[in-house]
mmCIF file of C-alpha atoms in Angstrom:
data_model
loop_
_atom_site.group_PDB
_atom_site.id
_atom_site.type_symbol
_atom_site.label_atom_id
_atom_site.label_comp_id
_atom_site.label_asym_id
_atom_site.label_seq_id
_atom_site.Cartn_x
_atom_site.Cartn_y
_atom_site.Cartn_z
ATOM 1 C CA MET A 1 17.857 -2.683 -14.094
ATOM 2 C CA THR A 2 20.076 -5.866 -12.480
ATOM 3 C CA THR A 3 18.773 -8.489 -11.136
ATOM 4 C CA ILE A 4 19.880 -9.374 -7.552
ATOM 5 C CA LYS A 5 20.027 -12.050 -5.660
ATOM 6 C CA ARG A 6 16.375 -12.159 -3.447
ATOM 7 C CA ARG A 7 17.847 -13.948 -0.113
ATOM 8 C CA SER A 8 14.462 -14.170 1.468
ATOM 9 C CA ASP A 9 14.031 -17.382 -0.974
ATOM 10 C CA GLU A 10 16.697 -18.812 1.686
ATOM 11 C CA LEU A 11 15.928 -16.947 4.647
ATOM 12 C CA PHE A 12 12.319 -17.071 4.877
ATOM 13 C CA ASN A 13 9.979 -20.299 4.696
ATOM 14 C CA ASP A 14 6.692 -20.483 3.344
ATOM 15 C CA ILE A 15 6.090 -23.773 5.135
ATOM 16 C CA TYR A 16 2.569 -23.010 6.957
ATOM 17 C CA LEU A 17 1.159 -20.855 3.789
ATOM 18 C CA PRO A 18 -1.830 -22.302 1.770
ATOM 19 C CA GLU A 19 -0.795 -23.925 -1.296
ATOM 20 C CA GLU A 20 -2.912 -21.318 -3.114
ATOM 21 C CA THR A 21 -1.046 -18.358 -1.635
ATOM 22 C CA LEU A 22 2.268 -19.930 -2.817
ATOM 23 C CA LYS A 23 0.693 -19.938 -6.123
ATOM 24 C CA ILE A 24 -0.270 -16.385 -6.399
ATOM 25 C CA ARG A 25 3.157 -15.078 -4.732
ATOM 26 C CA GLN A 26 4.786 -17.335 -8.260
ATOM 27 C CA GLU A 27 2.365 -15.667 -10.390
ATOM 28 C CA VAL A 28 2.492 -12.337 -9.349
ATOM 29 C CA ARG A 29 6.272 -12.527 -9.019
ATOM 30 C CA GLU A 30 6.489 -13.434 -12.276
ATOM 31 C CA PHE A 31 4.202 -10.468 -13.440
ATOM 32 C CA ALA A 32 6.720 -7.848 -11.491
ATOM 33 C CA GLU A 33 9.786 -9.122 -13.061
ATOM 34 C CA ALA A 34 8.347 -8.922 -16.565
ATOM 35 C CA VAL A 35 6.188 -5.460 -16.585
ATOM 36 C CA ILE A 36 7.533 -3.382 -13.238
ATOM 37 C CA ARG A 37 11.119 -4.506 -12.883
ATOM 38 C CA PRO A 38 12.311 -2.871 -16.687
ATOM 39 C CA VAL A 39 10.468 0.324 -15.492
ATOM 40 C CA ALA A 40 10.496 0.644 -12.045
ATOM 41 C CA HIS A 41 13.650 3.459 -11.577
ATOM 42 C CA GLN A 42 11.784 5.380 -14.084
ATOM 43 C CA LEU A 43 8.343 4.813 -12.160
ATOM 44 C CA ASN A 44 10.305 5.200 -8.884
ATOM 45 C CA THR A 45 12.116 8.417 -9.629
ATOM 46 C CA THR A 46 9.709 10.574 -11.897
ATOM 47 C CA PRO A 47 8.016 13.271 -10.196
ATOM 48 C CA GLU A 48 4.400 13.522 -10.191
ATOM 49 C CA SER A 49 2.311 15.127 -12.731
ATOM 50 C CA ALA A 50 -1.002 14.650 -14.938
ATOM 51 C CA ASP A 51 0.726 13.218 -17.471
ATOM 52 C CA ASN A 52 2.882 10.992 -15.843
ATOM 53 C CA PHE A 53 0.058 8.280 -14.415
ATOM 54 C CA ALA A 54 1.350 4.946 -14.733
ATOM 55 C CA ARG A 55 -1.264 3.732 -17.169
ATOM 56 C CA GLU A 56 0.214 1.384 -19.019
ATOM 57 C CA GLN A 57 0.977 -0.666 -15.702
ATOM 58 C CA PHE A 58 -2.667 0.068 -14.220
ATOM 59 C CA ASP A 59 -3.995 -1.529 -17.318
ATOM 60 C CA ALA A 60 -0.991 -4.409 -17.466
ATOM 61 C CA MET A 61 -2.296 -5.376 -13.986
ATOM 62 C CA ALA A 62 -5.747 -5.806 -14.873
ATOM 63 C CA LYS A 63 -4.944 -7.760 -18.521
ATOM 64 C CA ALA A 64 -3.038 -10.040 -16.344
ATOM 65 C CA GLY A 65 -6.122 -10.736 -13.916
ATOM 66 C CA LEU A 66 -4.426 -9.454 -10.444
ATOM 67 C CA TYR A 67 -7.881 -7.555 -9.559
ATOM 68 C CA GLU A 68 -9.418 -10.722 -9.755
ATOM 69 C CA ILE A 69 -7.373 -12.315 -6.712
ATOM 70 C CA PRO A 70 -8.999 -10.229 -3.886
ATOM 71 C CA TYR A 71 -12.669 -10.828 -4.835
ATOM 72 C CA PRO A 72 -15.451 -13.763 -5.166
ATOM 73 C CA LYS A 73 -16.637 -15.478 -8.191
ATOM 74 C CA ASP A 74 -19.925 -14.069 -8.587
ATOM 75 C CA VAL A 75 -18.076 -10.979 -9.598
ATOM 76 C CA GLY A 76 -15.465 -12.419 -11.526
ATOM 77 C CA GLY A 77 -12.998 -12.730 -9.168
ATOM 78 C CA ARG A 78 -11.014 -16.017 -8.001
ATOM 79 C CA GLY A 79 -12.900 -16.853 -5.360
ATOM 80 C CA LEU A 80 -10.180 -17.517 -3.194
ATOM 81 C CA GLU A 81 -9.993 -19.259 0.176
ATOM 82 C CA PHE A 82 -7.798 -16.910 1.997
ATOM 83 C CA PRO A 83 -7.972 -13.865 -0.365
ATOM 84 C CA THR A 84 -6.647 -11.184 2.443
ATOM 85 C CA LEU A 85 -3.702 -13.213 2.718
ATOM 86 C CA ALA A 86 -3.468 -13.487 -1.208
ATOM 87 C CA ILE A 87 -4.063 -9.653 -1.317
ATOM 88 C CA MET A 88 -0.933 -9.028 1.215
ATOM 89 C CA THR A 89 0.978 -11.622 -0.876
ATOM 90 C CA THR A 90 0.624 -9.872 -4.012
ATOM 91 C CA LEU A 91 1.513 -6.318 -2.697
ATOM 92 C CA GLU A 92 4.574 -7.742 -1.257
ATOM 93 C CA GLU A 93 5.674 -9.045 -4.729
ATOM 94 C CA LEU A 94 4.633 -6.042 -6.432
ATOM 95 C CA GLY A 95 6.190 -3.625 -3.836
ATOM 96 C CA TYR A 96 9.636 -5.220 -4.335
ATOM 97 C CA TYR A 97 10.174 -3.181 -7.427
ATOM 98 C CA SER A 98 7.843 -0.143 -6.862
ATOM 99 C CA ALA A 99 6.343 0.371 -3.420
ATOM 100 C CA SER A 100 4.586 3.330 -4.478
ATOM 101 C CA LEU A 101 2.690 1.464 -7.619
ATOM 102 C CA ALA A 102 2.060 -1.490 -5.260
ATOM 103 C CA SER A 103 0.203 1.205 -2.635
ATOM 104 C CA ALA A 104 -1.579 3.190 -5.662
ATOM 105 C CA PHE A 105 -2.702 0.238 -7.980
ATOM 106 C CA TYR A 106 -3.551 -2.422 -5.451
ATOM 107 C CA ASP A 107 -3.741 -0.863 -1.786
ATOM 108 C CA GLY A 108 -5.868 2.196 -3.157
ATOM 109 C CA GLN A 109 -7.873 0.261 -5.798
ATOM 110 C CA ALA A 110 -8.055 -3.025 -4.598
ATOM 111 C CA ILE A 111 -8.398 -2.930 -0.954
ATOM 112 C CA LEU A 112 -9.834 0.585 0.085
ATOM 113 C CA VAL A 113 -11.953 0.840 -2.883
ATOM 114 C CA GLY A 114 -12.513 -2.513 -4.122
ATOM 115 C CA LYS A 115 -12.861 -3.916 -0.932
ATOM 116 C CA THR A 116 -15.377 -0.904 0.310
ATOM 117 C CA LEU A 117 -17.174 -2.002 -2.935
ATOM 118 C CA ASP A 118 -17.361 -5.923 -2.221
ATOM 119 C CA GLY A 119 -19.149 -4.789 0.946
ATOM 120 C CA ALA A 120 -21.668 -2.310 -0.649
ATOM 121 C CA GLN A 121 -25.459 -3.278 -1.418
ATOM 122 C CA PRO A 122 -25.852 -5.204 -4.216
ATOM 123 C CA ALA A 123 -26.957 -2.280 -6.869
ATOM 124 C CA ILE A 124 -23.415 -0.859 -6.101
ATOM 125 C CA ARG A 125 -21.284 -4.264 -5.659
ATOM 126 C CA ASP A 126 -22.609 -6.000 -8.437
ATOM 127 C CA LYS A 127 -22.261 -3.158 -11.204
ATOM 128 C CA PHE A 128 -19.027 -1.406 -10.105
ATOM 129 C CA LEU A 129 -16.917 -4.383 -8.669
ATOM 130 C CA PRO A 130 -16.780 -6.079 -11.837
ATOM 131 C CA MET A 131 -15.737 -3.365 -13.749
ATOM 132 C CA LEU A 132 -13.026 -2.680 -11.328
ATOM 133 C CA ILE A 133 -11.708 -6.106 -11.457
ATOM 134 C CA LYS A 134 -11.495 -5.696 -15.638
ATOM 135 C CA GLY A 135 -9.339 -2.197 -14.781
ATOM 136 C CA GLU A 136 -12.649 -0.272 -16.396
ATOM 137 C CA PHE A 137 -12.606 2.589 -13.998
ATOM 138 C CA VAL A 138 -10.076 4.386 -11.555
ATOM 139 C CA GLY A 139 -11.353 4.511 -8.001
ATOM 140 C CA CYS A 140 -10.339 6.808 -5.164
ATOM 141 C CA PHE A 141 -11.011 6.706 -1.706
ATOM 142 C CA ALA A 142 -11.518 9.672 0.235
ATOM 143 C CA THR A 143 -11.546 10.416 4.104
ATOM 144 C CA SER A 144 -8.605 12.683 4.478
ATOM 145 C CA GLU A 145 -9.054 16.638 4.454
ATOM 146 C CA PRO A 146 -7.067 19.511 4.886
ATOM 147 C CA GLY A 147 -7.781 19.776 8.905
ATOM 148 C CA ALA A 148 -9.239 15.915 9.397
ATOM 149 C CA SER A 149 -6.995 12.847 8.678
ATOM 150 C CA THR A 150 -6.091 10.778 11.547
ATOM 151 C CA ASP A 151 -9.406 12.152 13.259
ATOM 152 C CA LEU A 152 -12.222 10.878 11.179
ATOM 153 C CA SER A 153 -15.016 12.096 13.893
ATOM 154 C CA ALA A 154 -18.212 13.711 12.507
ATOM 155 C CA GLY A 155 -16.619 16.704 14.790
ATOM 156 C CA SER A 156 -13.442 16.882 12.184
ATOM 157 C CA MET A 157 -15.219 16.437 9.151
ATOM 158 C CA GLU A 158 -15.958 19.311 6.997
ATOM 159 C CA THR A 159 -16.814 17.991 3.984
ATOM 160 C CA THR A 160 -20.768 18.139 3.831
ATOM 161 C CA ALA A 161 -23.698 15.843 2.443
ATOM 162 C CA GLU A 162 -26.880 17.407 2.275
ATOM 163 C CA LYS A 163 -30.238 15.854 1.838
ATOM 164 C CA VAL A 164 -32.070 17.133 -1.304
ATOM 165 C CA ASP A 165 -34.618 15.325 -3.332
ATOM 166 C CA GLY A 166 -33.379 12.311 -5.138
ATOM 167 C CA GLY A 167 -29.932 12.328 -3.425
ATOM 168 C CA TYR A 168 -27.063 14.253 -1.761
ATOM 169 C CA ARG A 169 -25.496 17.675 -2.447
ATOM 170 C CA ILE A 170 -21.569 17.410 -1.318
ATOM 171 C CA ASN A 171 -19.637 20.394 -0.599
ATOM 172 C CA GLY A 172 -16.101 20.290 0.645
ATOM 173 C CA VAL A 173 -12.141 19.532 0.135
ATOM 174 C CA LYS A 174 -10.360 16.202 0.226
ATOM 175 C CA ARG A 175 -7.108 15.975 0.714
ATOM 176 C CA TRP A 176 -4.166 13.289 -0.192
ATOM 177 C CA ILE A 177 -6.650 11.638 -2.430
ATOM 178 C CA THR A 178 -4.688 8.736 -4.251
ATOM 179 C CA ASN A 179 -5.329 8.303 -8.053
ATOM 180 C CA SER A 180 -7.648 11.351 -7.941
ATOM 181 C CA PRO A 181 -5.760 13.130 -11.025
ATOM 182 C CA ALA A 182 -7.023 9.946 -13.125
ATOM 183 C CA GLY A 183 -10.101 9.056 -11.046
ATOM 184 C CA ASP A 184 -13.606 8.304 -12.429
ATOM 185 C CA TYR A 185 -15.586 7.640 -9.351
ATOM 186 C CA ILE A 186 -14.652 8.649 -5.520
ATOM 187 C CA LEU A 187 -15.673 7.017 -2.365
ATOM 188 C CA THR A 188 -16.358 10.031 -0.471
ATOM 189 C CA LEU A 189 -16.641 10.261 3.380
ATOM 190 C CA CYS A 190 -19.220 13.104 4.298
ATOM 191 C CA LYS A 191 -21.097 14.635 7.325
ATOM 192 C CA THR A 192 -24.570 13.982 7.130
ATOM 193 C CA GLY A 193 -25.763 15.551 10.310
ATOM 194 C CA ASP A 194 -24.144 14.370 13.111
ATOM 195 C CA THR A 195 -22.875 11.119 11.613
ATOM 196 C CA LEU A 196 -20.735 10.607 8.504
ATOM 197 C CA THR A 197 -21.903 8.578 5.387
ATOM 198 C CA MET A 198 -19.895 7.271 2.646
ATOM 199 C CA LEU A 199 -21.190 8.343 -1.139
ATOM 200 C CA MET A 200 -20.059 7.012 -4.670
ATOM 201 C CA VAL A 201 -19.586 10.107 -6.715
ATOM 202 C CA ASP A 202 -19.132 10.326 -10.208
ATOM 203 C CA MET A 203 -15.602 12.533 -10.593
ATOM 204 C CA LYS A 204 -16.679 13.595 -14.087
ATOM 205 C CA GLN A 205 -19.652 15.655 -13.179
ATOM 206 C CA ASP A 206 -19.391 19.345 -12.911
ATOM 207 C CA GLY A 207 -19.166 20.318 -9.222
ATOM 208 C CA VAL A 208 -16.218 18.208 -8.765
ATOM 209 C CA SER A 209 -12.557 19.082 -9.394
ATOM 210 C CA VAL A 210 -9.374 17.874 -8.916
ATOM 211 C CA SER A 211 -6.059 19.907 -8.558
ATOM 212 C CA ALA A 212 -2.322 19.185 -9.821
ATOM 213 C CA PRO A 213 -1.089 16.299 -8.233
ATOM 214 C CA ASP A 214 0.797 16.925 -5.099
ATOM 215 C CA LEU A 215 4.919 16.701 -5.392
ATOM 216 C CA LYS A 216 5.807 14.578 -2.808
ATOM 217 C CA MET A 217 9.517 13.514 -1.242
ATOM 218 C CA GLY A 218 8.475 9.884 -2.531
ATOM 219 C CA ASN A 219 5.900 7.591 -3.788
ATOM 220 C CA HIS A 220 5.870 9.041 -6.741
ATOM 221 C CA VAL A 221 3.279 6.557 -8.606
ATOM 222 C CA GLN A 222 0.940 7.008 -5.798
ATOM 223 C CA GLN A 223 -0.460 10.299 -6.929
ATOM 224 C CA THR A 224 -2.464 12.629 -4.842
ATOM 225 C CA ALA A 225 -4.109 15.650 -5.094
ATOM 226 C CA ASP A 226 -6.935 17.688 -3.617
ATOM 227 C CA VAL A 227 -10.582 16.833 -4.872
ATOM 228 C CA SER A 228 -12.863 19.870 -4.083
ATOM 229 C CA PHE A 229 -16.697 19.306 -4.462
ATOM 230 C CA VAL A 230 -19.200 22.557 -5.243
ATOM 231 C CA ASN A 231 -22.925 21.254 -4.906
ATOM 232 C CA ALA A 232 -21.461 17.830 -6.491
ATOM 233 C CA PHE A 233 -24.453 15.317 -6.479
ATOM 234 C CA ALA A 234 -24.710 11.831 -5.918
ATOM 235 C CA ALA A 235 -28.376 10.189 -5.997
ATOM 236 C CA ASP A 236 -29.615 8.141 -2.933
ATOM 237 C CA ASP A 237 -28.672 4.660 -4.350
ATOM 238 C CA ARG A 238 -25.249 5.915 -4.590
ATOM 239 C CA VAL A 239 -24.928 5.424 -0.611
ATOM 240 C CA VAL A 240 -22.304 2.724 0.089
ATOM 241 C CA GLY A 241 -23.668 0.988 3.389
ATOM 242 C CA ALA A 242 -25.739 2.500 5.490
ATOM 243 C CA VAL A 243 -26.487 6.263 6.230
ATOM 244 C CA GLY A 244 -24.892 7.197 9.172
ATOM 245 C CA GLY A 245 -22.711 4.344 9.154
ATOM 246 C CA GLY A 246 -19.810 5.701 6.896
ATOM 247 C CA LEU A 247 -16.713 5.816 9.700
ATOM 248 C CA ARG A 248 -17.362 1.841 9.972
ATOM 249 C CA THR A 249 -17.502 1.614 6.543
ATOM 250 C CA ALA A 250 -14.210 3.051 6.082
ATOM 251 C CA ILE A 251 -12.791 1.635 9.038
ATOM 252 C CA LYS A 252 -13.086 -1.931 7.590
ATOM 253 C CA ALA A 253 -11.191 -0.957 4.130
ATOM 254 C CA LEU A 254 -8.556 0.739 6.441
ATOM 255 C CA VAL A 255 -8.203 -2.266 8.659
ATOM 256 C CA GLN A 256 -6.717 -4.555 5.584
ATOM 257 C CA GLY A 257 -5.370 -1.022 3.942
ATOM 258 C CA ARG A 258 -2.553 -1.266 7.305
ATOM 259 C CA MET A 259 -2.044 -4.913 6.835
ATOM 260 C CA GLY A 260 -1.364 -3.720 3.136
ATOM 261 C CA ILE A 261 1.477 -1.065 4.403
ATOM 262 C CA GLY A 262 3.112 -3.924 6.190
ATOM 263 C CA ALA A 263 2.963 -5.873 3.402
ATOM 264 C CA ILE A 264 4.937 -3.183 0.932
ATOM 265 C CA GLY A 265 7.078 -2.583 3.978
ATOM 266 C CA CYS A 266 8.538 -6.019 3.834
ATOM 267 C CA ALA A 267 9.165 -5.217 0.087
ATOM 268 C CA MET A 268 10.991 -2.339 0.489
ATOM 269 C CA ALA A 269 13.126 -3.695 3.736
ATOM 270 C CA GLN A 270 13.817 -7.042 1.511
ATOM 271 C CA ARG A 271 14.694 -4.977 -1.957
ATOM 272 C CA ALA A 272 17.126 -2.790 0.358
ATOM 273 C CA PHE A 273 18.479 -5.674 2.344
ATOM 274 C CA ASP A 274 19.112 -7.691 -0.887
ATOM 275 C CA PHE A 275 20.695 -5.123 -2.924
ATOM 276 C CA SER A 276 23.185 -4.229 0.160
ATOM 277 C CA THR A 277 24.216 -7.252 1.099
ATOM 278 C CA ASP A 278 24.781 -8.188 -2.419
ATOM 279 C CA TYR A 279 27.154 -5.223 -2.849
ATOM 280 C CA MET A 280 28.890 -6.097 0.419
ATOM 281 C CA THR A 281 30.163 -9.271 -0.690
ATOM 282 C CA LYS A 282 31.581 -7.286 -3.927
ATOM 283 C CA ARG A 283 32.867 -4.531 -2.412
ATOM 284 C CA LYS A 284 36.504 -4.353 -0.791
ATOM 285 C CA VAL A 285 37.418 -1.870 1.906
ATOM 286 C CA PHE A 286 41.038 -1.829 3.278
ATOM 287 C CA GLY A 287 41.584 -5.229 1.277
ATOM 288 C CA GLN A 288 38.450 -7.172 2.358
ATOM 289 C CA GLU A 289 34.887 -7.014 1.561
ATOM 290 C CA LEU A 290 32.539 -5.255 3.487
ATOM 291 C CA ALA A 291 30.934 -8.641 4.278
ATOM 292 C CA ARG A 292 33.664 -9.554 6.445
ATOM 293 C CA PHE A 293 33.056 -6.695 8.493
ATOM 294 C CA GLN A 294 31.568 -7.965 11.712
ATOM 295 C CA HIS A 295 29.845 -4.835 12.581
ATOM 296 C CA TRP A 296 27.834 -5.572 9.728
ATOM 297 C CA GLN A 297 27.460 -9.321 10.246
ATOM 298 C CA TYR A 298 25.836 -8.634 13.175
ATOM 299 C CA LYS A 299 23.815 -5.414 11.759
ATOM 300 C CA PHE A 300 22.231 -7.339 8.665
ATOM 301 C CA ALA A 301 21.828 -10.372 10.706
ATOM 302 C CA GLU A 302 19.483 -8.428 13.309
ATOM 303 C CA TYR A 303 17.697 -7.195 10.207
ATOM 304 C CA ALA A 304 17.066 -10.647 8.674
ATOM 305 C CA MET A 305 15.088 -11.516 12.038
ATOM 306 C CA GLN A 306 13.272 -8.053 11.700
ATOM 307 C CA ILE A 307 12.011 -8.700 8.241
ATOM 308 C CA GLU A 308 10.956 -12.231 9.273
ATOM 309 C CA SER A 309 8.960 -10.966 12.117
ATOM 310 C CA ALA A 310 7.187 -8.315 9.699
ATOM 311 C CA ARG A 311 6.555 -10.710 7.433
ATOM 312 C CA ASN A 312 5.001 -13.164 9.720
ATOM 313 C CA LEU A 313 2.844 -10.229 11.387
ATOM 314 C CA TYR A 314 0.931 -9.294 8.070
ATOM 315 C CA GLN A 315 0.510 -12.930 7.109
ATOM 316 C CA LYS A 316 -1.074 -13.728 10.689
ATOM 317 C CA ALA A 317 -3.298 -10.824 10.506
ATOM 318 C CA ALA A 318 -4.577 -11.734 7.109
ATOM 319 C CA LEU A 319 -5.049 -15.279 7.938
ATOM 320 C CA LEU A 320 -6.875 -14.218 11.092
ATOM 321 C CA HIS A 321 -8.777 -11.705 8.724
ATOM 322 C CA ASP A 322 -9.593 -14.409 6.397
ATOM 323 C CA LYS A 323 -10.701 -16.978 9.478
ATOM 324 C CA LYS A 324 -12.625 -14.571 11.557
ATOM 325 C CA GLY A 325 -13.695 -11.283 9.933
ATOM 326 C CA ILE A 326 -11.323 -9.027 12.196
ATOM 327 C CA ALA A 327 -7.561 -8.340 13.155
ATOM 328 C CA ASP A 328 -7.493 -4.450 14.220
ATOM 329 C CA THR A 329 -4.862 -5.007 16.362
ATOM 330 C CA GLU A 330 -3.132 -7.684 14.684
ATOM 331 C CA ALA A 331 -3.326 -5.067 11.313
ATOM 332 C CA ALA A 332 -1.792 -2.221 13.824
ATOM 333 C CA MET A 333 1.350 -4.634 14.532
ATOM 334 C CA ALA A 334 1.739 -5.645 11.274
ATOM 335 C CA LYS A 335 1.724 -1.864 9.811
ATOM 336 C CA LEU A 336 4.028 -0.668 12.705
ATOM 337 C CA ALA A 337 6.723 -3.372 12.010
ATOM 338 C CA GLY A 338 6.945 -3.533 8.358
ATOM 339 C CA SER A 339 6.976 0.565 8.128
ATOM 340 C CA ARG A 340 9.412 0.483 10.635
ATOM 341 C CA VAL A 341 11.766 -1.764 9.272
ATOM 342 C CA ALA A 342 11.482 -0.771 6.025
ATOM 343 C CA CYS A 343 13.106 2.715 7.186
ATOM 344 C CA ASP A 344 15.356 1.396 9.208
ATOM 345 C CA ILE A 345 16.999 -0.757 6.540
ATOM 346 C CA ALA A 346 17.065 1.378 3.909
ATOM 347 C CA ARG A 347 18.995 4.076 6.200
ATOM 348 C CA ASP A 348 21.560 1.400 6.613
ATOM 349 C CA ALA A 349 21.816 -0.018 3.634
ATOM 350 C CA ILE A 350 22.746 3.440 1.914
ATOM 351 C CA GLN A 351 25.233 4.043 4.749
ATOM 352 C CA VAL A 352 26.827 0.405 3.954
ATOM 353 C CA CYS A 353 26.859 1.282 0.164
ATOM 354 C CA GLY A 354 28.172 4.551 0.710
ATOM 355 C CA ALA A 355 27.653 6.938 -2.476
ATOM 356 C CA TYR A 356 26.284 4.031 -4.184
ATOM 357 C CA GLY A 357 23.654 4.169 -1.757
ATOM 358 C CA PHE A 358 23.120 7.668 -2.137
ATOM 359 C CA VAL A 359 23.367 8.183 -5.858
ATOM 360 C CA LYS A 360 19.984 7.966 -7.925
ATOM 361 C CA THR A 361 21.884 7.429 -11.696
ATOM 362 C CA LEU A 362 25.570 7.100 -12.162
ATOM 363 C CA SER A 363 25.740 9.598 -15.283
ATOM 364 C CA GLY A 364 29.346 8.296 -16.390
ATOM 365 C CA THR A 365 28.125 4.730 -16.857
ATOM 366 C CA GLY A 366 24.049 5.178 -17.031
ATOM 367 C CA GLN A 367 23.694 2.473 -14.094
ATOM 368 C CA ASP A 368 20.588 2.845 -11.777
ATOM 369 C CA PHE A 369 20.608 2.442 -8.321
ATOM 370 C CA PRO A 370 17.322 1.885 -6.257
ATOM 371 C CA LEU A 371 18.226 2.777 -2.432
ATOM 372 C CA GLU A 372 17.934 6.348 -2.784
ATOM 373 C CA ALA A 373 14.202 6.108 -3.851
ATOM 374 C CA ILE A 374 13.565 3.260 -1.659
ATOM 375 C CA TYR A 375 14.382 5.372 1.297
ATOM 376 C CA ARG A 376 12.110 8.162 0.487
ATOM 377 C CA ASP A 377 9.478 5.773 -0.208
ATOM 378 C CA ALA A 378 9.537 4.038 3.322
ATOM 379 C CA LYS A 379 8.985 6.999 5.338
ATOM 380 C CA ILE A 380 5.287 7.526 4.310
ATOM 381 C CA GLY A 381 4.709 4.126 5.791
ATOM 382 C CA GLU A 382 4.878 5.646 9.026
ATOM 383 C CA ILE A 383 2.170 8.069 8.291
ATOM 384 C CA TYR A 384 -0.420 7.489 5.739
ATOM 385 C CA GLU A 385 -3.484 5.363 6.551
ATOM 386 C CA GLY A 386 -3.182 5.769 10.495
ATOM 387 C CA ALA A 387 0.088 7.558 11.513
ATOM 388 C CA ASN A 388 2.164 4.850 13.656
ATOM 389 C CA GLU A 389 1.354 6.528 16.648
ATOM 390 C CA ILE A 390 -2.209 5.682 16.210
ATOM 391 C CA GLN A 391 -1.275 1.806 15.964
ATOM 392 C CA THR A 392 0.520 2.139 19.227
ATOM 393 C CA TRP A 393 -2.229 3.499 20.757
ATOM 394 C CA VAL A 394 -4.704 0.576 19.159
ATOM 395 C CA ILE A 395 -2.033 -1.925 20.543
ATOM 396 C CA ALA A 396 -2.108 -0.392 24.068
ATOM 397 C CA ARG A 397 -6.187 -0.435 23.814
ATOM 398 C CA ARG A 398 -5.927 -4.100 23.682
ATOM 399 C CA ILE A 399 -3.387 -4.482 26.399
ATOM 400 C CA PHE A 400 -5.329 -1.986 29.014
ATOM 401 C CA GLY A 401 -8.917 -1.805 27.594
ATOM 402 C CA ARG A 402 -10.654 1.305 26.923
ATOM 403 C CA GLU A 403 -10.931 2.331 30.608
ATOM 404 C CA TYR A 404 -7.114 3.334 30.566
ATOM 405 C CA THR A 405 -6.288 4.207 26.911
ATOM 406 C CA GLY A 406 -9.789 6.079 26.152
#
C-alpha cells in the first residue's frame, strides 16, 4: 500500500494535548505503519471466516505493549494520567489503516472487555486484567440479542441466568458478538429475575457454542457471531459488579466505546480525505488537475473543518471522562460526529476519484485502492454501540431534560 501524505499533520494542531498523549500517538503511529499498513488491504477486503481471525496482529499489539495503555500500573498497565484520551488516540491511529482491526482488537478487547474488568471486584480484576494486557486471552462483550440491541432493558432481554448452587445456569442467545469465533471468555449480560447481571463465562465449557462468523458488508476483521448458551455455568465469583447491576456495568463501558467509534470515524475520514486530496492534485481532467476545480476545493475545505470538529469532540469527551469520570452527552456527540463525517467523506472521496475510488484492486497493474473498503466499513459506525438516533436522543435529553424526552 502506497504511503500518502497525512494532511492532518498540517491541518490539525495538537497544541493543547498532554505530552503523554503526543507520545502515545507517535508510538502507535509507528506500530501502525510497520505492522498494519503492509497488510491493511488484505485485512480490510478478506471476508470473515474462522480461519481468518487476525491472530498475528492481535498478538503483535500485545507484544508491543498497546494493551498496557488504558490501565493502571497495579495490573501491568502504563498508569497514565489521561488513559481515556490515550485509548481514543490509539484507536484513531490504528483505525487509519484498518478501522475494523481497531474496532475488534481495541474497542472490543481493550474498552468493552478490558474497562469492564478494570471496574470489577478484585477477584476478577486482579486475575484477568493482567492476562488481557499480555494478550493471553480473547475476550467478548455480549449485550446484544436477536431481539434486543439498542434496548437493553430487562423486559427486552431473553438470555437468563438462573441461580443454582454455587453459581448461575445460563440459557439464551447473544448476537453480533465481536471476537466470539476466537473467544476465550465472554462478559454476558443476563436477566436475573427483574434485573440484569453481568457474568463472566468460560467459552470453552460445554453448553457454550459459537456459530460461524457473520458475513458482513464491511468491518471484516471484526468477526461477529451468535453465541448460544444451553445450561452453561458461571460461578458466583464470576459476577462482574453487583447482582442486578449489570446494565450499569455495561453502560459504563459503552460510553467509552462510543467515544471510540468517534475516534475510529475520524481515522476513516482522515484516510479517505488524504487519499482523495492527493489524487486530486495529480489527476487531470479537461487539461487541469481536479484540485483546481472550485467545487472540490470548497467541498474538501468543509470536510477539513468537519474532521477537526469531530476530532476535538472525541478528545474533549475523553479528557472530561479522565477528569470527572462521566461524559455521556459528550460521548454521544463524538460518536455522531465521527461516524457521520466518515460516511460523508468516504462517499465524496469515491465520487471525486471515480473508478479509482470504486475499485478494490486494479488487476492489470496489481495496485490496491482503499476507498471502497473505507466506504463499506464506515456505515457500521452509525449503527453499533448505540445507533446514532439514540445518541441524538441522549443529546436532546441534556437539552430538554427527562420531563420532555422520557
